Structures are given as structure tokens and as C-alpha cells.
Amino acid sequence: MKLYVEKDYEKLSKVAANIVREEIEKNPNIVLGLATGSTPEGMYRELIKMHKGEGLDFSKVTTFNLDEYVGIDEGHPNSYHYFMKEMLFNHINIDFKNTFIPDGKTKDPEKYCKKYDELIEKKGGIDLQILGIGENGHIAFNEPDETLNLGTSIVNLTQSTIEANSRFFDSIDEVPKTAITMGIGTILKAKKIVLLANGKKKAKVIKELLKGEKISTKLPASMLLLHPNVTIIIDQEAYNG
Ligand code: PGA
């Protein structure tokens, strides 16, 4: 596991975007795994700058997003479909046909989740997966529990996640209670993983993760300790609290 501690969020975002840029330049047909939430927003801004200013080419890139709320329309401002368009896709030359985000309104979740994992495999697997981390240690929406799902599945959100994400909604009651998420197994199949975390709120969970002593389903991010190619990029606040 490689660790970069950057001085602030801006630097963290630039370092992360540079990694993505290098990987796209090495392999223009790359399959990227993308995350939503506040953490990667800065990285997406940097990637847009790289596209507009330096011609970074996304035309052959394929993307798979980690998760989506269940029951929310794609056009809802809090959907991750909406987020990805606003934060990245609408501002780069990606072919929308090559962007995949779980469908939170699927009528047949079991079949759909299986198909999502199969589609990732069919496209050659994820080359580079970007992750955030929840204050409770979740990655994607794999919440701390007795067991963790390997494949993409529908999960219940914990109270901690509902509270953390309520900042994006008018009231906490509007936060969906379930989500569709790539499983831990899906994530660990990525060839390379970059996890980002910034701010004091993440310091506790990052400290736990960096101990690197044990894996536990109670700290889903600790499963990354099993992966041979993980880079963690954090800012000073997430490092020191
Ligand atoms: P955040 O969420 O980037 O909004 O902090 C991260 C996560 O919950 O995985």
C-alpha cells in the first residue's frame, strides 16, 4: 500500500488527477471505476481542466460508477447519475455510451446486479478504481457489518451514512435508506485502486486503516489491505486530525 500525504485538498486533487491522466495516456481504452461524494470533486475539476487545457482525451475511456441510491430518478439532483454529468461527463469528450452507473430503479435487482458485474468483466475489468471512504469505513456503499457482499448488490445504508449524506438533501428523511453498490469482490478485482480522503472527519477511520494490522468486515476499507496495488492519497487533516 502506497501512502501520499498532501498538504491540502487542492494538492490531493491534483495528485489524484495526475494519476488518472497518466493511466489514460498509457491506455486510451482504459476502464475507470469512478466514485461520487465530495472527495473526488476536486479531482474531477482537475481532469476537466486537463481536458480543456491540454486535450486529455476521454473519447475511448469506459467508466463504471460504484453506486447509486435505490428509488431515485436519474434526473434527480441527488442521484449519482446527475452528479457524474454535472461534475465530469458534461465537460469532457467521453462517449455517454461508455459510461455505466448502477440503475437505482431496476425492477429486477438480483438479475441487474449480476449483469453489472458481468458487464465489467466483459469490458475487460476495471483498470483503475477511484474510491472515497465513509467516516464509518465504508467503501462504495459496503457498510460495516457481520458479512460483506462480494458482488454488486442492494444494501441498507447505516444511520451514520444517512446522516453524513443528509447534507446533500433538504432533510434527513429524504435520504434513501437503500442503495445499489459494487461489492467488495467487484472492487478488489480492479487492477489498481486509488483511495482518497480529506478533512478532519476522516482522520479517525484513516488512522484505523493505516494501522494495517487486521482486516475486518466492520471496517470494509480494511479489505483493501488484501489488494496488491492500492495508493492512498490523503491531506494533512485526514492524516493528523
Ligand atoms: P464523501 O463520501 O466523499 O462525500 O466524504 C465518501 C464516502 O462516503 O465514500
PDB file of C-alpha atoms and ligand atoms in Angstrom:
ATOM      1  CA  MET A   1       0.000   0.000   0.000  1.00  0.00           C
ATOM      2  CA  LYS A   2       1.429   3.371  -1.019  1.00  0.00           C
ATOM      3  CA  LEU A   3       0.576   6.444   1.028  1.00  0.00           C
ATOM      4  CA  TYR A   4       0.754  10.068  -0.112  1.00  0.00           C
ATOM      5  CA  VAL A   5       0.046  12.759   2.454  1.00  0.00           C
ATOM      6  CA  GLU A   6      -0.583  16.046   0.654  1.00  0.00           C
ATOM      7  CA  LYS A   7      -0.688  19.463   2.247  1.00  0.00           C
ATOM      8  CA  ASP A   8      -4.297  20.215   1.385  1.00  0.00           C
ATOM      9  CA  TYR A   9      -7.333  19.204  -0.636  1.00  0.00           C
ATOM     10  CA  GLU A  10      -6.218  21.108  -3.720  1.00  0.00           C
ATOM     11  CA  LYS A  11      -2.893  19.281  -3.862  1.00  0.00           C
ATOM     12  CA  LEU A  12      -4.572  15.933  -3.164  1.00  0.00           C
ATOM     13  CA  SER A  13      -6.968  16.546  -6.061  1.00  0.00           C
ATOM     14  CA  LYS A  14      -4.098  17.414  -8.410  1.00  0.00           C
ATOM     15  CA  VAL A  15      -2.065  14.353  -7.439  1.00  0.00           C
ATOM     16  CA  ALA A  16      -5.084  12.090  -7.948  1.00  0.00           C
ATOM     17  CA  ALA A  17      -5.936  13.682 -11.317  1.00  0.00           C
ATOM     18  CA  ASN A  18      -2.333  13.249 -12.438  1.00  0.00           C
ATOM     19  CA  ILE A  19      -2.502   9.537 -11.724  1.00  0.00           C
ATOM     20  CA  VAL A  20      -5.707   9.263 -13.767  1.00  0.00           C
ATOM     21  CA  ARG A  21      -4.136  11.291 -16.568  1.00  0.00           C
ATOM     22  CA  GLU A  22      -1.039   9.093 -16.689  1.00  0.00           C
ATOM     23  CA  GLU A  23      -3.158   5.955 -16.833  1.00  0.00           C
ATOM     24  CA  ILE A  24      -5.342   7.350 -19.645  1.00  0.00           C
ATOM     25  CA  GLU A  25      -2.270   8.389 -21.591  1.00  0.00           C
ATOM     26  CA  LYS A  26      -0.757   4.922 -21.172  1.00  0.00           C
ATOM     27  CA  ASN A  27      -4.003   3.244 -22.179  1.00  0.00           C
ATOM     28  CA  PRO A  28      -6.587   5.405 -24.006  1.00  0.00           C
ATOM     29  CA  ASN A  29      -9.072   2.480 -23.851  1.00  0.00           C
ATOM     30  CA  ILE A  30      -8.852   2.351 -20.072  1.00  0.00           C
ATOM     31  CA  VAL A  31     -11.762   1.204 -17.905  1.00  0.00           C
ATOM     32  CA  LEU A  32     -12.094   3.563 -14.946  1.00  0.00           C
ATOM     33  CA  GLY A  33     -14.072   2.896 -11.785  1.00  0.00           C
ATOM     34  CA  LEU A  34     -15.475   6.181 -10.523  1.00  0.00           C
ATOM     35  CA  ALA A  35     -16.753   7.431  -7.196  1.00  0.00           C
ATOM     36  CA  THR A  36     -19.160  10.167  -6.164  1.00  0.00           C
ATOM     37  CA  GLY A  37     -19.309  12.246  -2.966  1.00  0.00           C
ATOM     38  CA  SER A  38     -17.443  15.426  -2.038  1.00  0.00           C
ATOM     39  CA  THR A  39     -13.986  13.868  -2.024  1.00  0.00           C
ATOM     40  CA  PRO A  40     -13.413  13.303  -5.769  1.00  0.00           C
ATOM     41  CA  GLU A  41     -14.994  16.617  -6.847  1.00  0.00           C
ATOM     42  CA  GLY A  42     -11.632  18.408  -6.900  1.00  0.00           C
ATOM     43  CA  MET A  43     -10.050  15.610  -8.898  1.00  0.00           C
ATOM     44  CA  TYR A  44     -12.863  15.827 -11.440  1.00  0.00           C
ATOM     45  CA  ARG A  45     -12.336  19.605 -11.701  1.00  0.00           C
ATOM     46  CA  GLU A  46      -8.652  18.989 -12.431  1.00  0.00           C
ATOM     47  CA  LEU A  47      -9.480  16.373 -15.066  1.00  0.00           C
ATOM     48  CA  ILE A  48     -11.845  18.810 -16.779  1.00  0.00           C
ATOM     49  CA  LYS A  49      -9.023  21.390 -16.806  1.00  0.00           C
ATOM     50  CA  MET A  50      -6.682  18.790 -18.304  1.00  0.00           C
ATOM     51  CA  HIS A  51      -9.246  18.020 -20.994  1.00  0.00           C
ATOM     52  CA  LYS A  52      -9.991  21.652 -21.860  1.00  0.00           C
ATOM     53  CA  GLY A  53      -6.455  22.981 -21.479  1.00  0.00           C
ATOM     54  CA  GLU A  54      -4.279  20.101 -22.595  1.00  0.00           C
ATOM     55  CA  GLY A  55      -6.626  17.984 -24.685  1.00  0.00           C
ATOM     56  CA  LEU A  56      -6.729  14.993 -22.350  1.00  0.00           C
ATOM     57  CA  ASP A  57      -8.795  12.607 -24.452  1.00  0.00           C
ATOM     58  CA  PHE A  58     -11.645  10.623 -22.918  1.00  0.00           C
ATOM     59  CA  SER A  59     -13.166   9.511 -26.229  1.00  0.00           C
ATOM     60  CA  LYS A  60     -12.205   5.858 -25.788  1.00  0.00           C
ATOM     61  CA  VAL A  61     -12.472   5.713 -21.995  1.00  0.00           C
ATOM     62  CA  THR A  62     -15.094   3.485 -20.339  1.00  0.00           C
ATOM     63  CA  THR A  63     -16.338   4.212 -16.816  1.00  0.00           C
ATOM     64  CA  PHE A  64     -18.224   2.244 -14.204  1.00  0.00           C
ATOM     65  CA  ASN A  65     -19.566   4.005 -11.142  1.00  0.00           C
ATOM     66  CA  LEU A  66     -19.536   2.386  -7.750  1.00  0.00           C
ATOM     67  CA  ASP A  67     -23.058   3.004  -6.617  1.00  0.00           C
ATOM     68  CA  GLU A  68     -26.433   4.708  -6.821  1.00  0.00           C
ATOM     69  CA  TYR A  69     -29.319   5.298  -4.434  1.00  0.00           C
ATOM     70  CA  VAL A  70     -32.290   2.995  -4.833  1.00  0.00           C
ATOM     71  CA  GLY A  71     -35.541   4.567  -5.947  1.00  0.00           C
ATOM     72  CA  ILE A  72     -34.132   7.862  -7.171  1.00  0.00           C
ATOM     73  CA  ASP A  73     -34.657   9.019 -10.774  1.00  0.00           C
ATOM     74  CA  GLU A  74     -31.571   9.589 -12.888  1.00  0.00           C
ATOM     75  CA  GLY A  75     -32.584  13.216 -13.287  1.00  0.00           C
ATOM     76  CA  HIS A  76     -32.910  13.845  -9.526  1.00  0.00           C
ATOM     77  CA  PRO A  77     -30.259  16.375  -8.435  1.00  0.00           C
ATOM     78  CA  ASN A  78     -29.110  13.981  -5.702  1.00  0.00           C
ATOM     79  CA  SER A  79     -28.760  10.988  -7.977  1.00  0.00           C
ATOM     80  CA  TYR A  80     -25.248   9.867  -8.786  1.00  0.00           C
ATOM     81  CA  HIS A  81     -26.200   9.880 -12.463  1.00  0.00           C
ATOM     82  CA  TYR A  82     -26.838  13.618 -12.133  1.00  0.00           C
ATOM     83  CA  PHE A  83     -23.661  14.118 -10.088  1.00  0.00           C
ATOM     84  CA  MET A  84     -21.446  12.467 -12.681  1.00  0.00           C
ATOM     85  CA  LYS A  85     -22.905  14.502 -15.538  1.00  0.00           C
ATOM     86  CA  GLU A  86     -22.567  17.776 -13.626  1.00  0.00           C
ATOM     87  CA  MET A  87     -19.140  17.098 -12.153  1.00  0.00           C
ATOM     88  CA  LEU A  88     -17.446  15.399 -15.097  1.00  0.00           C
ATOM     89  CA  PHE A  89     -19.203  13.845 -18.054  1.00  0.00           C
ATOM     90  CA  ASN A  90     -20.841  17.006 -19.433  1.00  0.00           C
ATOM     91  CA  HIS A  91     -17.468  18.761 -19.529  1.00  0.00           C
ATOM     92  CA  ILE A  92     -15.257  16.180 -21.253  1.00  0.00           C
ATOM     93  CA  ASN A  93     -15.381  14.304 -24.543  1.00  0.00           C
ATOM     94  CA  ILE A  94     -16.498  10.992 -23.097  1.00  0.00           C
ATOM     95  CA  ASP A  95     -18.950   8.920 -25.113  1.00  0.00           C
ATOM     96  CA  PHE A  96     -22.017   8.559 -22.860  1.00  0.00           C
ATOM     97  CA  LYS A  97     -22.492   5.060 -24.265  1.00  0.00           C
ATOM     98  CA  ASN A  98     -19.298   4.112 -22.436  1.00  0.00           C
ATOM     99  CA  THR A  99     -20.415   5.377 -19.029  1.00  0.00           C
ATOM    100  CA  PHE A 100     -22.140   2.971 -16.677  1.00  0.00           C
ATOM    101  CA  ILE A 101     -23.793   3.786 -13.368  1.00  0.00           C
ATOM    102  CA  PRO A 102     -25.961   1.320 -11.442  1.00  0.00           C
ATOM    103  CA  ASP A 103     -29.664   1.774 -12.102  1.00  0.00           C
ATOM    104  CA  GLY A 104     -31.310   2.615  -8.798  1.00  0.00           C
ATOM    105  CA  LYS A 105     -34.729   1.988 -10.312  1.00  0.00           C
ATOM    106  CA  THR A 106     -34.155  -1.505 -11.617  1.00  0.00           C
ATOM    107  CA  LYS A 107     -37.225  -3.720 -11.384  1.00  0.00           C
ATOM    108  CA  ASP A 108     -35.178  -6.906 -11.047  1.00  0.00           C
ATOM    109  CA  PRO A 109     -32.276  -6.070  -8.709  1.00  0.00           C
ATOM    110  CA  GLU A 110     -30.818  -9.551  -8.461  1.00  0.00           C
ATOM    111  CA  LYS A 111     -30.553 -10.023 -12.210  1.00  0.00           C
ATOM    112  CA  TYR A 112     -29.445  -6.438 -12.740  1.00  0.00           C
ATOM    113  CA  CYS A 113     -26.614  -6.633 -10.178  1.00  0.00           C
ATOM    114  CA  LYS A 114     -25.293  -9.837 -11.712  1.00  0.00           C
ATOM    115  CA  LYS A 115     -25.387  -8.219 -15.147  1.00  0.00           C
ATOM    116  CA  TYR A 116     -23.489  -5.149 -13.869  1.00  0.00           C
ATOM    117  CA  ASP A 117     -20.624  -7.345 -12.679  1.00  0.00           C
ATOM    118  CA  GLU A 118     -20.726  -9.335 -15.914  1.00  0.00           C
ATOM    119  CA  LEU A 119     -20.565  -6.159 -17.963  1.00  0.00           C
ATOM    120  CA  ILE A 120     -17.465  -5.010 -16.074  1.00  0.00           C
ATOM    121  CA  GLU A 121     -15.841  -8.357 -16.867  1.00  0.00           C
ATOM    122  CA  LYS A 122     -16.933  -8.135 -20.496  1.00  0.00           C
ATOM    123  CA  LYS A 123     -15.267  -4.747 -20.844  1.00  0.00           C
ATOM    124  CA  GLY A 124     -12.026  -6.267 -19.590  1.00  0.00           C
ATOM    125  CA  GLY A 125     -12.318  -5.389 -15.889  1.00  0.00           C
ATOM    126  CA  ILE A 126     -11.573  -2.128 -14.125  1.00  0.00           C
ATOM    127  CA  ASP A 127      -8.040  -0.867 -14.696  1.00  0.00           C
ATOM    128  CA  LEU A 128      -8.106   1.948 -12.171  1.00  0.00           C
ATOM    129  CA  GLN A 129     -10.684   2.281  -9.400  1.00  0.00           C
ATOM    130  CA  ILE A 130     -11.115   5.583  -7.555  1.00  0.00           C
ATOM    131  CA  LEU A 131     -12.572   5.319  -4.048  1.00  0.00           C
ATOM    132  CA  GLY A 132     -13.631   7.623  -1.256  1.00  0.00           C
ATOM    133  CA  ILE A 133     -14.111   6.339   2.268  1.00  0.00           C
ATOM    134  CA  GLY A 134     -17.008   6.827   4.667  1.00  0.00           C
ATOM    135  CA  GLU A 135     -16.451   8.020   8.229  1.00  0.00           C
ATOM    136  CA  ASN A 136     -17.625   4.540   9.212  1.00  0.00           C
ATOM    137  CA  GLY A 137     -15.066   2.873   6.949  1.00  0.00           C
ATOM    138  CA  HIS A 138     -17.380   2.013   4.094  1.00  0.00           C
ATOM    139  CA  ILE A 139     -16.092   1.863   0.538  1.00  0.00           C
ATOM    140  CA  ALA A 140     -18.749   2.454  -2.075  1.00  0.00           C
ATOM    141  CA  PHE A 141     -21.864   1.591  -0.034  1.00  0.00           C
ATOM    142  CA  ASN A 142     -20.378  -1.522   1.534  1.00  0.00           C
ATOM    143  CA  GLU A 143     -21.298  -0.719   5.113  1.00  0.00           C
ATOM    144  CA  PRO A 144     -19.687  -2.239   8.227  1.00  0.00           C
ATOM    145  CA  ASP A 145     -21.485  -5.491   9.015  1.00  0.00           C
ATOM    146  CA  GLU A 146     -21.020  -9.130  10.013  1.00  0.00           C
ATOM    147  CA  THR A 147     -20.567 -10.048   6.363  1.00  0.00           C
ATOM    148  CA  LEU A 148     -19.854  -8.117   3.187  1.00  0.00           C
ATOM    149  CA  ASN A 149     -21.215  -8.832  -0.274  1.00  0.00           C
ATOM    150  CA  LEU A 150     -18.730  -9.882  -2.912  1.00  0.00           C
ATOM    151  CA  GLY A 151     -20.743  -8.856  -5.939  1.00  0.00           C
ATOM    152  CA  THR A 152     -22.838  -5.834  -6.816  1.00  0.00           C
ATOM    153  CA  SER A 153     -25.965  -5.833  -4.672  1.00  0.00           C
ATOM    154  CA  ILE A 154     -28.666  -3.856  -2.935  1.00  0.00           C
ATOM    155  CA  VAL A 155     -27.701  -2.810   0.592  1.00  0.00           C
ATOM    156  CA  ASN A 156     -29.213  -0.982   3.541  1.00  0.00           C
ATOM    157  CA  LEU A 157     -27.437   2.248   4.448  1.00  0.00           C
ATOM    158  CA  THR A 158     -26.348   2.687   8.044  1.00  0.00           C
ATOM    159  CA  GLN A 159     -27.561   5.591  10.161  1.00  0.00           C
ATOM    160  CA  SER A 160     -24.031   7.054  10.039  1.00  0.00           C
ATOM    161  CA  THR A 161     -24.086   7.150   6.224  1.00  0.00           C
ATOM    162  CA  ILE A 162     -27.646   8.508   6.116  1.00  0.00           C
ATOM    163  CA  GLU A 163     -26.608  11.297   8.493  1.00  0.00           C
ATOM    164  CA  ALA A 164     -23.377  12.046   6.602  1.00  0.00           C
ATOM    165  CA  ASN A 165     -25.204  12.211   3.259  1.00  0.00           C
ATOM    166  CA  SER A 166     -28.140  14.235   4.563  1.00  0.00           C
ATOM    167  CA  ARG A 167     -26.064  17.369   3.913  1.00  0.00           C
ATOM    168  CA  PHE A 168     -26.923  16.991   0.225  1.00  0.00           C
ATOM    169  CA  PHE A 169     -30.693  16.679   0.855  1.00  0.00           C
ATOM    170  CA  ASP A 170     -33.301  19.156   2.169  1.00  0.00           C
ATOM    171  CA  SER A 171     -33.955  16.902   5.145  1.00  0.00           C
ATOM    172  CA  ILE A 172     -32.624  13.644   6.543  1.00  0.00           C
ATOM    173  CA  ASP A 173     -35.976  11.970   5.813  1.00  0.00           C
ATOM    174  CA  GLU A 174     -35.328  12.404   2.099  1.00  0.00           C
ATOM    175  CA  VAL A 175     -32.097  10.379   2.139  1.00  0.00           C
ATOM    176  CA  PRO A 176     -32.754   6.966   0.582  1.00  0.00           C
ATOM    177  CA  LYS A 177     -32.307   4.072   3.000  1.00  0.00           C
ATOM    178  CA  THR A 178     -31.018   1.619   0.419  1.00  0.00           C
ATOM    179  CA  ALA A 179     -28.534   1.714  -2.409  1.00  0.00           C
ATOM    180  CA  ILE A 180     -27.119  -0.446  -5.155  1.00  0.00           C
ATOM    181  CA  THR A 181     -23.372  -0.847  -4.845  1.00  0.00           C
ATOM    182  CA  MET A 182     -20.449  -2.700  -6.327  1.00  0.00           C
ATOM    183  CA  GLY A 183     -19.443  -5.399  -3.867  1.00  0.00           C
ATOM    184  CA  ILE A 184     -16.115  -5.750  -2.133  1.00  0.00           C
ATOM    185  CA  GLY A 185     -15.183  -8.525  -4.554  1.00  0.00           C
ATOM    186  CA  THR A 186     -16.021  -6.336  -7.541  1.00  0.00           C
ATOM    187  CA  ILE A 187     -13.818  -3.566  -6.140  1.00  0.00           C
ATOM    188  CA  LEU A 188     -10.915  -5.868  -5.301  1.00  0.00           C
ATOM    189  CA  LYS A 189     -10.859  -7.170  -8.876  1.00  0.00           C
ATOM    190  CA  ALA A 190      -9.713  -3.732 -10.088  1.00  0.00           C
ATOM    191  CA  LYS A 191      -6.103  -3.826 -11.238  1.00  0.00           C
ATOM    192  CA  LYS A 192      -5.193  -0.638  -9.411  1.00  0.00           C
ATOM    193  CA  ILE A 193      -7.022   1.237  -6.657  1.00  0.00           C
ATOM    194  CA  VAL A 194      -6.644   4.838  -5.505  1.00  0.00           C
ATOM    195  CA  LEU A 195      -8.423   5.817  -2.299  1.00  0.00           C
ATOM    196  CA  LEU A 196      -8.860   9.496  -1.467  1.00  0.00           C
ATOM    197  CA  ALA A 197      -9.702  11.095   1.872  1.00  0.00           C
ATOM    198  CA  ASN A 198      -9.577  14.650   3.104  1.00  0.00           C
ATOM    199  CA  GLY A 199     -10.546  16.607   6.173  1.00  0.00           C
ATOM    200  CA  LYS A 200     -10.543  16.054   9.923  1.00  0.00           C
ATOM    201  CA  LYS A 201     -13.722  13.972   9.803  1.00  0.00           C
ATOM    202  CA  LYS A 202     -11.840  11.183   8.065  1.00  0.00           C
ATOM    203  CA  ALA A 203      -8.829  11.175  10.434  1.00  0.00           C
ATOM    204  CA  LYS A 204     -10.167   8.505  12.780  1.00  0.00           C
ATOM    205  CA  VAL A 205     -11.014   5.990  10.086  1.00  0.00           C
ATOM    206  CA  ILE A 206      -7.784   6.673   8.185  1.00  0.00           C
ATOM    207  CA  LYS A 207      -5.758   6.075  11.340  1.00  0.00           C
ATOM    208  CA  GLU A 208      -7.515   2.747  11.791  1.00  0.00           C
ATOM    209  CA  LEU A 209      -6.937   1.778   8.165  1.00  0.00           C
ATOM    210  CA  LEU A 210      -3.271   2.782   8.197  1.00  0.00           C
ATOM    211  CA  LYS A 211      -2.586   0.588  11.198  1.00  0.00           C
ATOM    212  CA  GLY A 212      -2.811  -2.115   8.553  1.00  0.00           C
ATOM    213  CA  GLU A 213      -2.904  -4.888  11.095  1.00  0.00           C
ATOM    214  CA  LYS A 214      -6.229  -6.609  10.593  1.00  0.00           C
ATOM    215  CA  ILE A 215      -8.955  -6.970   8.071  1.00  0.00           C
ATOM    216  CA  SER A 216     -12.475  -6.801   9.390  1.00  0.00           C
ATOM    217  CA  THR A 217     -15.903  -6.616   7.825  1.00  0.00           C
ATOM    218  CA  LYS A 218     -16.561  -3.971  10.490  1.00  0.00           C
ATOM    219  CA  LEU A 219     -14.073  -1.791   8.605  1.00  0.00           C
ATOM    220  CA  PRO A 220     -14.850  -2.539   4.948  1.00  0.00           C
ATOM    221  CA  ALA A 221     -11.935  -0.393   3.724  1.00  0.00           C
ATOM    222  CA  SER A 222      -9.560  -2.773   5.505  1.00  0.00           C
ATOM    223  CA  MET A 223     -10.309  -5.304   2.740  1.00  0.00           C
ATOM    224  CA  LEU A 224      -8.052  -3.142   0.585  1.00  0.00           C
ATOM    225  CA  LEU A 225      -5.135  -4.496   2.604  1.00  0.00           C
ATOM    226  CA  LEU A 226      -5.614  -7.697   0.578  1.00  0.00           C
ATOM    227  CA  HIS A 227      -5.036  -5.889  -2.709  1.00  0.00           C
ATOM    228  CA  PRO A 228      -1.561  -5.704  -4.256  1.00  0.00           C
ATOM    229  CA  ASN A 229      -1.844  -2.248  -5.831  1.00  0.00           C
ATOM    230  CA  VAL A 230      -3.502   0.356  -3.614  1.00  0.00           C
ATOM    231  CA  THR A 231      -2.497   4.002  -3.314  1.00  0.00           C
ATOM    232  CA  ILE A 232      -3.972   6.107  -0.537  1.00  0.00           C
ATOM    233  CA  ILE A 233      -3.907   9.853  -1.058  1.00  0.00           C
ATOM    234  CA  ILE A 234      -4.940  11.995   1.896  1.00  0.00           C
ATOM    235  CA  ASP A 235      -4.443  15.535   3.098  1.00  0.00           C
ATOM    236  CA  GLN A 236      -2.760  16.647   6.330  1.00  0.00           C
ATOM    237  CA  GLU A 237      -6.089  16.981   8.116  1.00  0.00           C
ATOM    238  CA  ALA A 238      -7.114  13.411   7.340  1.00  0.00           C
ATOM    239  CA  TYR A 239      -3.674  12.305   8.489  1.00  0.00           C
ATOM    240  CA  ASN A 240      -3.334  14.257  11.724  1.00  0.00           C
ATOM    241  CA  GLY A 241      -6.915  15.128  12.583  1.00  0.00           C
TER     242      GLY A 241
HETATM  243  P1  PGA B   1     -17.574  11.940   0.802  1.00  0.00           P
HETATM  244  O1  PGA B   1     -18.104  10.462   0.868  1.00  0.00           O
HETATM  245  O2  PGA B   1     -16.586  11.964  -0.330  1.00  0.00           O
HETATM  246  O3  PGA B   1     -18.772  12.786   0.493  1.00  0.00           O
HETATM  247  O4  PGA B   1     -16.932  12.238   2.111  1.00  0.00           O
HETATM  248  C1  PGA B   1     -17.200   9.403   0.793  1.00  0.00           C
HETATM  249  C2  PGA B   1     -17.917   8.103   1.000  1.00  0.00           C
HETATM  250  O5  PGA B   1     -18.934   8.086   1.721  1.00  0.00           O
HETATM  251  O6  PGA B   1     -17.465   7.099   0.457  1.00  0.00           O
END
